[in-house]
mmCIF file of C-alpha atoms in Angstrom:
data_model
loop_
_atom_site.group_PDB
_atom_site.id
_atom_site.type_symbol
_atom_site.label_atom_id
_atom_site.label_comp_id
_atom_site.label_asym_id
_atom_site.label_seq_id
_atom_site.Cartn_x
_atom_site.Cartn_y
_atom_site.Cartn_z
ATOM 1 C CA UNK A 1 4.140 -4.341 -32.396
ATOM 2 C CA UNK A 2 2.308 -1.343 -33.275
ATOM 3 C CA UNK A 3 -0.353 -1.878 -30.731
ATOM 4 C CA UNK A 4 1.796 -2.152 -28.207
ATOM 5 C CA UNK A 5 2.355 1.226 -28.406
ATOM 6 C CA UNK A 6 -0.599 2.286 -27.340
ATOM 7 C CA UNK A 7 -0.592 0.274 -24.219
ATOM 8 C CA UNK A 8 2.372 2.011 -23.562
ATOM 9 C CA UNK A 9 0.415 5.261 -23.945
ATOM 10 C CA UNK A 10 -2.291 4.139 -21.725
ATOM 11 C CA UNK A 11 -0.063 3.113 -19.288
ATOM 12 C CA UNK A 12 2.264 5.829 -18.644
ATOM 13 C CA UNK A 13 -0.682 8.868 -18.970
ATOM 14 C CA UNK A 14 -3.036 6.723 -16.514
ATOM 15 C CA UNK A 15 -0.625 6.099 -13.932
ATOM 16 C CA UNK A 16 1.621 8.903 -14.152
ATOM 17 C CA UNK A 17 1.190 11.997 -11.197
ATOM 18 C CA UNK A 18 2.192 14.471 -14.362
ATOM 19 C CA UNK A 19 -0.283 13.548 -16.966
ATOM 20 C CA UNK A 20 -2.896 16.093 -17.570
ATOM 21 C CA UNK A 21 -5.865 12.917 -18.108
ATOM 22 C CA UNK A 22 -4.291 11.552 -14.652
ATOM 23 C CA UNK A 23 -4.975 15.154 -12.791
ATOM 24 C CA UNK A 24 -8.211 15.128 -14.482
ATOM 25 C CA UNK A 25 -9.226 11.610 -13.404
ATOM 26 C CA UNK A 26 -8.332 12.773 -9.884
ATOM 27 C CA UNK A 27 -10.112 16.102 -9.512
ATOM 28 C CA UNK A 28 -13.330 14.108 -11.004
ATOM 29 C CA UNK A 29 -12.782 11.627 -8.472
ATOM 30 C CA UNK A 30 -12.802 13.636 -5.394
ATOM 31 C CA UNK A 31 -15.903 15.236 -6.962
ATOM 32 C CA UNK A 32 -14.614 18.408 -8.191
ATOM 33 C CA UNK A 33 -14.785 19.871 -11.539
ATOM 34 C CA UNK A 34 -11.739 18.537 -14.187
ATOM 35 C CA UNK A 35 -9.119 20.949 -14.833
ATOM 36 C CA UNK A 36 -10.144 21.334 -18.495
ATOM 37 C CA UNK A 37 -12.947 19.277 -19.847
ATOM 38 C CA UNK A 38 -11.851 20.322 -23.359
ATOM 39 C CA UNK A 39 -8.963 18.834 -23.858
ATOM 40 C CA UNK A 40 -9.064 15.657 -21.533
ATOM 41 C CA UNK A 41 -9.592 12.477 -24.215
ATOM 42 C CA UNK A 42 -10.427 10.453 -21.588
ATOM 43 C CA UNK A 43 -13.393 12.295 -20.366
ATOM 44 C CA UNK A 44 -14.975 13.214 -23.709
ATOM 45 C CA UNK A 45 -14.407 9.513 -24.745
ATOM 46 C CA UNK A 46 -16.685 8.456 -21.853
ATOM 47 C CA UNK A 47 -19.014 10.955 -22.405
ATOM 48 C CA UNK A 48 -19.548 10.077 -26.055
ATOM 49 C CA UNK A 49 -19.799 6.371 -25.547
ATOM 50 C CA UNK A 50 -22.891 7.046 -22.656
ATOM 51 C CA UNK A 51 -24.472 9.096 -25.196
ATOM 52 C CA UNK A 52 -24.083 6.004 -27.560
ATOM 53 C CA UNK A 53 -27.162 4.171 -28.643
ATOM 54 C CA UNK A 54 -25.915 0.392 -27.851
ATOM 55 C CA UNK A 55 -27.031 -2.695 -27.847
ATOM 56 C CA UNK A 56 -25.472 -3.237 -24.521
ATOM 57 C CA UNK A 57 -26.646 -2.744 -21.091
ATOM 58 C CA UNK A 58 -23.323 -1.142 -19.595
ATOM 59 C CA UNK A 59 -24.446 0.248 -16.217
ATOM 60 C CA UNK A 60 -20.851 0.647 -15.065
ATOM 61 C CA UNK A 61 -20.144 3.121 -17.901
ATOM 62 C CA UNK A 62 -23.091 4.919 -17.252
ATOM 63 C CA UNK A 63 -22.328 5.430 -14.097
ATOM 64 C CA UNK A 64 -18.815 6.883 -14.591
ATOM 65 C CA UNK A 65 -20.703 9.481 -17.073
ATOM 66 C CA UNK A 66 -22.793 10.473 -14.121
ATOM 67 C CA UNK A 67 -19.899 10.960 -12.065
ATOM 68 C CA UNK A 68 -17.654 12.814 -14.684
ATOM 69 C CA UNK A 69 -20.945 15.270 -15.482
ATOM 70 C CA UNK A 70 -21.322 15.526 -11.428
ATOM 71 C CA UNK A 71 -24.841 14.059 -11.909
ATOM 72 C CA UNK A 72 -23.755 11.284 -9.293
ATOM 73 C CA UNK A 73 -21.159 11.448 -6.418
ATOM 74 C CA UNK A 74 -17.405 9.282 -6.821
ATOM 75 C CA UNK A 75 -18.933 7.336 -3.536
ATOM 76 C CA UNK A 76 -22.202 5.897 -5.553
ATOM 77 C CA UNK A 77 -18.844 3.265 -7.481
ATOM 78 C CA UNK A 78 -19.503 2.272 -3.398
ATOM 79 C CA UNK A 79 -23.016 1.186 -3.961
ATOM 80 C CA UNK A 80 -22.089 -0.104 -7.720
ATOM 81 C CA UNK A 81 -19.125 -2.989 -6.114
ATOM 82 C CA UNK A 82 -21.139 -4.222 -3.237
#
C-alpha cells in the first residue's frame, strides 16, 4: 500500500497544470529554459542518471538530458520515434 503512494505522487505532479515539475516539463519542452532548475526533482533526476556510468545503452534518456541542458532541440524526440 505504501507504494501506491507514490504513484499517486507521480500522477497528480505530472499531470497537474499547477505543479511546479509540470511547468518545468513544459517550458523545457517548448525549448525554453525551466523556471528553476534547482528545485525541479524531475530534472536533476534525469540529469544525474545521464551522467551515470551504466551498463545500459539508454539512448532515449540521453536524449531527454540533451534536451533538458538545451544541447538538443524538443523536435530531435521527432527523429528519435520514427
Amino acid at each position: 500500500a505504501v507504494a501506491w503512494c507514490g504513484v499517486g505522487d507521480l500522477i497528480a505532479t505530472g499531470t497537474s497544470v499547477d505543479s511546479f515539475n509540470y511547468r518545468n516539463g513544459h517550458a523545457v519542452g517548448r525549448g525554453e529554459q525551466p523556471i528553476s532548475e534547482s528545485n525541479c526533482e524531475g530534472l536533476n533526476s534525469l540529469k544525474q542518471l545521464a551522467n551515470q556510468e551504466s551498463i545500459f545503452q539508454l539512448p532515449l534518456l540521453d536524449l531527454l538530458a540533451q534536451i533538458a541542458t538545451q544541447q538538443q532541440s524538443p523536435d530531435s524526440l521527432k527523429g528519435f520515434f520514427s
